[in-house]
Coordinates of C-alpha atoms in Angstrom, one line a residue:
Chain A
M3 CA 1.6 22.9 -43.3
C4 CA 2.5 20.2 -41.0
A5 CA 3.5 16.9 -42.6
T6 CA 3.4 14.9 -39.4
C7 CA -0.2 15.4 -38.4
G8 CA -1.8 17.7 -40.9
C9 CA -2.8 20.2 -38.3
G10 CA -1.9 23.2 -40.3
H11 CA 0.5 24.6 -37.7
P12 CA 4.2 24.7 -38.0
H13 CA 5.9 22.1 -35.8
E14 CA 8.8 23.1 -33.6
E15 CA 11.5 20.9 -32.1
I16 CA 12.4 21.9 -28.5
T17 CA 15.5 20.6 -26.9
L18 CA 15.1 20.0 -23.1
E19 CA 18.0 17.8 -22.0
Q20 CA 16.7 17.7 -18.5
K21 CA 16.5 15.0 -15.9
V22 CA 13.1 13.3 -15.7
L23 CA 13.2 13.3 -12.0
A24 CA 14.4 16.9 -11.7
R25 CA 11.5 17.9 -9.5
N26 CA 12.1 15.0 -7.1
D27 CA 15.8 15.8 -7.1
H28 CA 15.0 19.5 -6.3
L29 CA 12.7 18.5 -3.4
A30 CA 15.3 16.1 -2.2
A31 CA 17.9 18.9 -2.1
H32 CA 15.5 21.0 0.0
N33 CA 15.0 18.0 2.3
R34 CA 18.8 17.6 2.6
D35 CA 19.2 21.3 3.5
W36 CA 16.4 21.1 6.1
F37 CA 17.8 17.9 7.6
A38 CA 21.3 19.6 7.9
S39 CA 19.8 22.7 9.5
R40 CA 18.4 20.4 12.3
S41 CA 21.4 18.0 12.4
L42 CA 19.2 15.1 11.4
R43 CA 21.2 12.0 10.3
V44 CA 18.9 10.4 7.7
I45 CA 19.3 6.8 6.7
N46 CA 17.3 5.4 3.8
L47 CA 16.7 1.6 4.3
M48 CA 15.8 -0.3 1.2
S49 CA 15.3 -4.0 0.4
S50 CA 12.9 -6.5 -1.0
P51 CA 9.8 -7.3 1.1
G52 CA 10.6 -9.6 4.0
S53 CA 14.4 -9.1 4.3
G54 CA 13.9 -8.0 7.9
K55 CA 14.2 -4.2 7.8
T56 CA 11.6 -3.6 10.5
T57 CA 13.1 -6.3 12.7
L58 CA 16.5 -4.7 12.2
L59 CA 15.1 -1.4 13.2
E60 CA 13.3 -2.9 16.3
R61 CA 16.6 -4.4 17.4
T62 CA 18.5 -1.2 16.7
L63 CA 16.1 1.1 18.5
R64 CA 16.0 -0.9 21.6
T65 CA 19.7 -0.3 22.2
F66 CA 20.6 2.7 20.1
P67 CA 22.2 5.4 22.3
G68 CA 21.1 8.4 20.4
P69 CA 17.7 10.1 19.8
A70 CA 15.8 8.5 16.9
A71 CA 12.7 8.6 14.8
V72 CA 11.3 6.5 12.0
I73 CA 9.3 7.0 8.8
E74 CA 7.7 3.7 7.7
G75 CA 6.8 3.3 4.0
D76 CA 4.4 0.5 2.9
Q77 CA 1.6 0.3 0.3
E78 CA -1.0 -0.4 3.0
T79 CA -1.4 -0.8 6.8
A80 CA 0.2 0.9 9.8
L81 CA 1.6 -2.4 11.1
D82 CA 5.2 -1.5 10.9
A83 CA 4.8 2.0 12.5
D84 CA 3.0 0.2 15.4
R85 CA 5.9 -2.2 15.8
I86 CA 8.4 0.8 15.9
R87 CA 6.3 2.8 18.4
A88 CA 6.3 -0.3 20.7
T89 CA 10.0 0.3 21.1
G90 CA 9.3 3.8 22.4
V91 CA 10.6 5.6 19.3
P92 CA 8.2 8.0 17.5
A93 CA 7.2 6.8 14.0
V94 CA 4.9 7.8 11.2
Q95 CA 3.5 5.5 8.6
V96 CA 3.3 6.6 4.9
N97 CA 1.0 4.5 2.8
T98 CA 1.8 4.8 -0.9
G99 CA -1.3 2.9 -2.1
A100 CA -0.5 1.9 -5.7
G101 CA 3.0 3.5 -5.4
C102 CA 6.0 1.2 -5.2
H103 CA 8.5 3.7 -3.6
L104 CA 8.8 6.7 -1.3
D105 CA 9.6 10.1 -3.0
A106 CA 11.1 13.3 -1.6
A107 CA 7.7 15.0 -1.2
M108 CA 6.3 12.1 0.8
V109 CA 9.3 12.2 3.1
R110 CA 9.0 16.0 3.5
D111 CA 5.3 15.6 4.5
A112 CA 6.1 12.8 6.9
V113 CA 8.9 14.5 8.6
E114 CA 6.7 17.6 9.2
R115 CA 4.2 15.3 11.0
L116 CA 7.0 13.5 12.9
D117 CA 8.9 16.6 13.9
P118 CA 12.0 14.8 15.2
V119 CA 14.2 16.2 17.9
P120 CA 17.2 18.0 16.4
G121 CA 20.3 15.8 16.3
S122 CA 18.2 12.6 15.8
W123 CA 18.9 9.7 13.6
L124 CA 16.0 9.5 11.2
F125 CA 15.4 6.1 9.7
V126 CA 13.3 5.9 6.6
E127 CA 12.1 2.4 5.9
N128 CA 11.3 2.4 2.2
V129 CA 8.7 0.3 0.5
G130 CA 9.9 -3.3 0.1
N131 CA 11.1 -3.3 -3.5
L132 CA 14.6 -3.7 -5.1
V133 CA 13.9 -1.7 -8.2
C134 CA 12.0 1.6 -7.9
P135 CA 13.3 3.1 -4.6
A136 CA 16.8 3.2 -6.1
L137 CA 15.8 6.1 -8.5
F138 CA 14.3 8.4 -6.0
D139 CA 16.5 10.6 -3.9
L140 CA 14.9 11.4 -0.5
G141 CA 17.6 13.8 0.7
E142 CA 19.1 11.0 2.9
A143 CA 22.7 11.0 4.1
A144 CA 23.2 7.3 3.5
R145 CA 21.5 4.5 1.7
V146 CA 21.5 1.1 3.3
V147 CA 20.4 -1.9 1.3
V148 CA 19.3 -5.0 3.3
V149 CA 19.5 -8.4 1.7
S150 CA 18.8 -11.6 3.7
V151 CA 20.5 -15.0 3.2
T152 CA 17.2 -16.6 2.3
E153 CA 17.0 -14.5 -0.8
G154 CA 19.9 -15.9 -2.7
T155 CA 23.5 -14.9 -3.4
D156 CA 22.8 -13.5 -6.8
K157 CA 20.5 -10.6 -5.7
P158 CA 23.3 -7.9 -6.4
L159 CA 23.6 -9.2 -9.9
K160 CA 19.9 -9.2 -10.5
Y161 CA 19.2 -5.8 -9.1
P162 CA 22.4 -3.8 -9.9
A163 CA 20.8 -0.3 -9.8
M164 CA 19.8 -0.8 -6.2
F165 CA 23.1 -2.2 -5.0
A166 CA 25.2 0.3 -7.0
A167 CA 23.5 3.1 -5.0
A168 CA 24.2 1.5 -1.6
D169 CA 26.6 3.1 0.9
L170 CA 26.3 0.0 3.0
V171 CA 24.9 -3.5 2.3
V172 CA 23.5 -5.4 5.4
V173 CA 23.3 -9.1 4.9
N174 CA 20.6 -10.2 7.4
K175 CA 19.3 -13.5 8.9
L176 CA 22.8 -14.7 9.4
D177 CA 21.4 -17.2 12.0
L178 CA 19.7 -19.0 9.1
L179 CA 23.0 -19.4 7.1
P180 CA 23.5 -23.1 8.0
Y181 CA 20.1 -24.0 6.5
V182 CA 20.3 -22.2 3.2
D183 CA 22.4 -22.2 0.0
F184 CA 23.9 -18.7 0.4
D185 CA 27.5 -18.0 -0.3
L186 CA 28.5 -14.9 1.8
D187 CA 32.0 -14.7 0.2
L188 CA 30.6 -14.8 -3.3
C189 CA 28.0 -12.2 -2.4
R190 CA 30.8 -9.9 -1.1
K191 CA 32.6 -10.4 -4.4
Y192 CA 29.5 -9.4 -6.4
L193 CA 29.3 -6.2 -4.2
G194 CA 33.0 -5.2 -5.0
P195 CA 34.2 -2.3 -2.9
R196 CA 30.8 -1.7 -1.2
E197 CA 30.9 -1.9 2.6
V198 CA 29.1 -5.1 3.8
L199 CA 27.9 -6.0 7.3
A200 CA 26.6 -9.5 8.0
L201 CA 24.3 -9.8 11.0
S202 CA 21.2 -11.4 12.5
A203 CA 18.6 -8.9 13.6
T204 CA 16.7 -11.6 15.5
R205 CA 19.7 -13.2 17.4
G206 CA 21.9 -10.1 17.6
D207 CA 25.1 -11.3 15.9
G208 CA 26.9 -8.5 14.2
V209 CA 24.5 -5.8 15.5
D210 CA 27.2 -4.0 17.4
A211 CA 29.1 -3.3 14.2
W212 CA 25.9 -2.0 12.6
L213 CA 25.4 0.4 15.6
D214 CA 29.0 1.6 15.3
W215 CA 28.5 2.3 11.6
L216 CA 25.3 4.3 12.4
L217 CA 27.1 6.4 15.0
T218 CA 29.7 7.5 12.3
K219 CA 26.8 9.0 10.3
Chain B
M24 CA 6.0 -0.3 -11.6
H25 CA 8.0 3.0 -11.2
E26 CA 7.3 3.8 -14.9
L27 CA 4.0 5.4 -14.1
A28 CA 5.6 7.9 -11.6
I29 CA 8.3 8.5 -14.2
A30 CA 5.8 9.1 -17.0
Q31 CA 3.8 11.5 -14.8
S32 CA 7.1 13.5 -14.2
V33 CA 7.8 13.5 -17.9
V34 CA 4.3 14.7 -18.8
E35 CA 4.3 17.4 -16.1
A36 CA 7.7 18.7 -17.4
V37 CA 6.9 18.7 -21.1
C38 CA 3.4 20.3 -20.7
T39 CA 4.9 23.1 -18.5
R40 CA 7.5 23.8 -21.2
A41 CA 5.0 23.5 -24.1
G42 CA 2.8 26.3 -22.7
D43 CA -0.5 26.1 -24.6
R44 CA 1.0 24.2 -27.6
R45 CA 0.2 20.6 -28.4
V46 CA 3.0 18.1 -27.8
H47 CA 3.4 15.6 -30.6
R48 CA 6.5 13.7 -29.7
V49 CA 8.7 13.2 -26.6
T50 CA 12.1 11.7 -26.7
L51 CA 13.7 10.2 -23.6
R52 CA 17.2 8.9 -22.9
I53 CA 17.0 5.8 -20.7
G54 CA 20.0 4.1 -19.2
A55 CA 20.1 0.3 -18.7
L56 CA 20.7 0.7 -14.9
T57 CA 17.5 2.7 -14.3
A58 CA 15.5 -0.6 -14.7
V59 CA 12.9 1.2 -16.8
V60 CA 11.0 -1.3 -19.0
P61 CA 10.2 0.3 -22.4
E62 CA 6.9 -1.5 -22.8
A63 CA 5.7 -0.4 -19.3
M64 CA 7.0 3.1 -20.0
S65 CA 5.0 3.4 -23.3
F66 CA 1.9 2.1 -21.5
S67 CA 2.3 4.5 -18.6
F68 CA 3.0 7.4 -20.9
D69 CA -0.3 6.9 -22.8
L70 CA -2.1 6.8 -19.4
A71 CA -0.3 9.9 -18.1
T72 CA -0.9 12.0 -21.2
E73 CA -4.7 11.4 -21.3
G74 CA -6.5 14.7 -21.0
T75 CA -3.3 16.8 -21.3
L76 CA -1.7 18.8 -24.1
A77 CA 0.4 15.7 -24.8
A78 CA -2.5 13.4 -25.4
G79 CA -1.8 11.1 -28.3
A80 CA 1.9 12.1 -28.4
R81 CA 4.5 9.6 -29.6
L82 CA 7.1 8.4 -27.1
E83 CA 10.6 7.7 -28.4
M84 CA 13.1 6.1 -26.2
V85 CA 16.9 6.1 -26.7
A86 CA 18.4 3.2 -24.8
V87 CA 21.9 3.8 -23.2
P88 CA 23.8 0.6 -22.4
A89 CA 25.6 0.3 -19.1
A90 CA 29.3 1.1 -19.3
G91 CA 32.1 1.5 -16.8
Q92 CA 35.8 1.7 -15.9
C93 CA 37.1 -1.3 -14.1
R94 CA 39.5 -0.7 -11.3
T95 CA 40.7 -4.3 -11.3
C96 CA 41.6 -4.9 -15.0
G97 CA 41.4 -1.4 -16.5
H98 CA 38.6 -2.3 -18.9
H99 CA 36.6 0.7 -20.1
G100 CA 33.4 -0.2 -21.9
P101 CA 30.3 -2.3 -21.5
I102 CA 29.5 -3.8 -18.1
H103 CA 26.9 -6.4 -17.2
G104 CA 24.9 -5.0 -14.3
L105 CA 27.5 -4.3 -11.6
L106 CA 30.2 -6.5 -13.2
C107 CA 33.1 -5.9 -15.5
P108 CA 33.5 -8.7 -18.1
C109 CA 36.5 -9.8 -16.0
G110 CA 34.1 -10.6 -13.1
S111 CA 35.1 -7.7 -10.9
A112 CA 32.5 -5.5 -9.2
D113 CA 35.0 -2.8 -8.5
V114 CA 33.7 -0.6 -11.4
D115 CA 33.1 3.1 -11.8
V116 CA 29.8 3.4 -13.7
T117 CA 30.2 5.9 -16.6
A118 CA 27.0 5.3 -18.4
G119 CA 23.6 3.6 -17.9
R120 CA 22.1 5.8 -15.2
E121 CA 20.6 8.3 -17.6
L122 CA 16.9 9.2 -17.2
Q123 CA 16.5 12.4 -19.3
I124 CA 14.0 14.2 -21.4
V125 CA 16.0 14.9 -24.6
S126 CA 13.6 16.9 -26.7
M127 CA 10.0 17.2 -27.9
E128 CA 8.0 18.3 -30.9
V129 CA 5.2 20.9 -30.4
S130 CA 2.9 22.9 -32.6

């Protein structure tokens, strides 16, 4: 007789010891294999809303020397994909509705629709959010976290999971630095050994170093 | 609010493993660096279990503090976010990223 709920059935303890996101990780591994088979260089761009990810992509794609394609993630609207297509680069929009991040299944479906040319750089612009996207592997080759000088120097301290997972941190809106209380040196200190590139997506400062970084991927 | 997506993954995994048995308790291990909020997790778990074999199940959460090995001062122990107590961010994270289903009770 069960002492816990009185159901009359014997209770059994089952040990699972498995990752909660095992299914997403499995799908992400499939994505990674699929990307490799087509020589796709996949970059996952993450940030809070309004840091300038789409503006950075627009600036990048207008001068990027290689083939490129973009997956745009937002809760609603196709506005960002429209902006990307205006640069002449193919893009698909994923609307997550109530969801606050992209997952590996969404990216798989989107890339099937997008069908990028083999050898392309595939940029995935995640939903603007410094918390949730950090947990979900998409199968990407590199994670880039964008933070803008208008957001405050302490962002890496407030959202450690996101910054800990970054292969590169882009500090954007460098043109606004004279007008805001942002300490670039202190921000670099908070980021420790992580690679940091400071740039202005609107004015163009530092963008060459960003393009060089992308070409190494 | 990634807790709902996480809760749905948990419920899917435990119900698959439970077969046709009822799930009474699920125990998760949650690292501090996963930014999972326990209250939001409990709320999402109750929503995600509705109408499943885990409906009404109790959720237990074992919190794992963030820890790391500092390359600057050699400290090995608790860290605060990305930082070693010495202030350095040059830290190898050794704990705090866990997000695991430890066990469950079924009948």
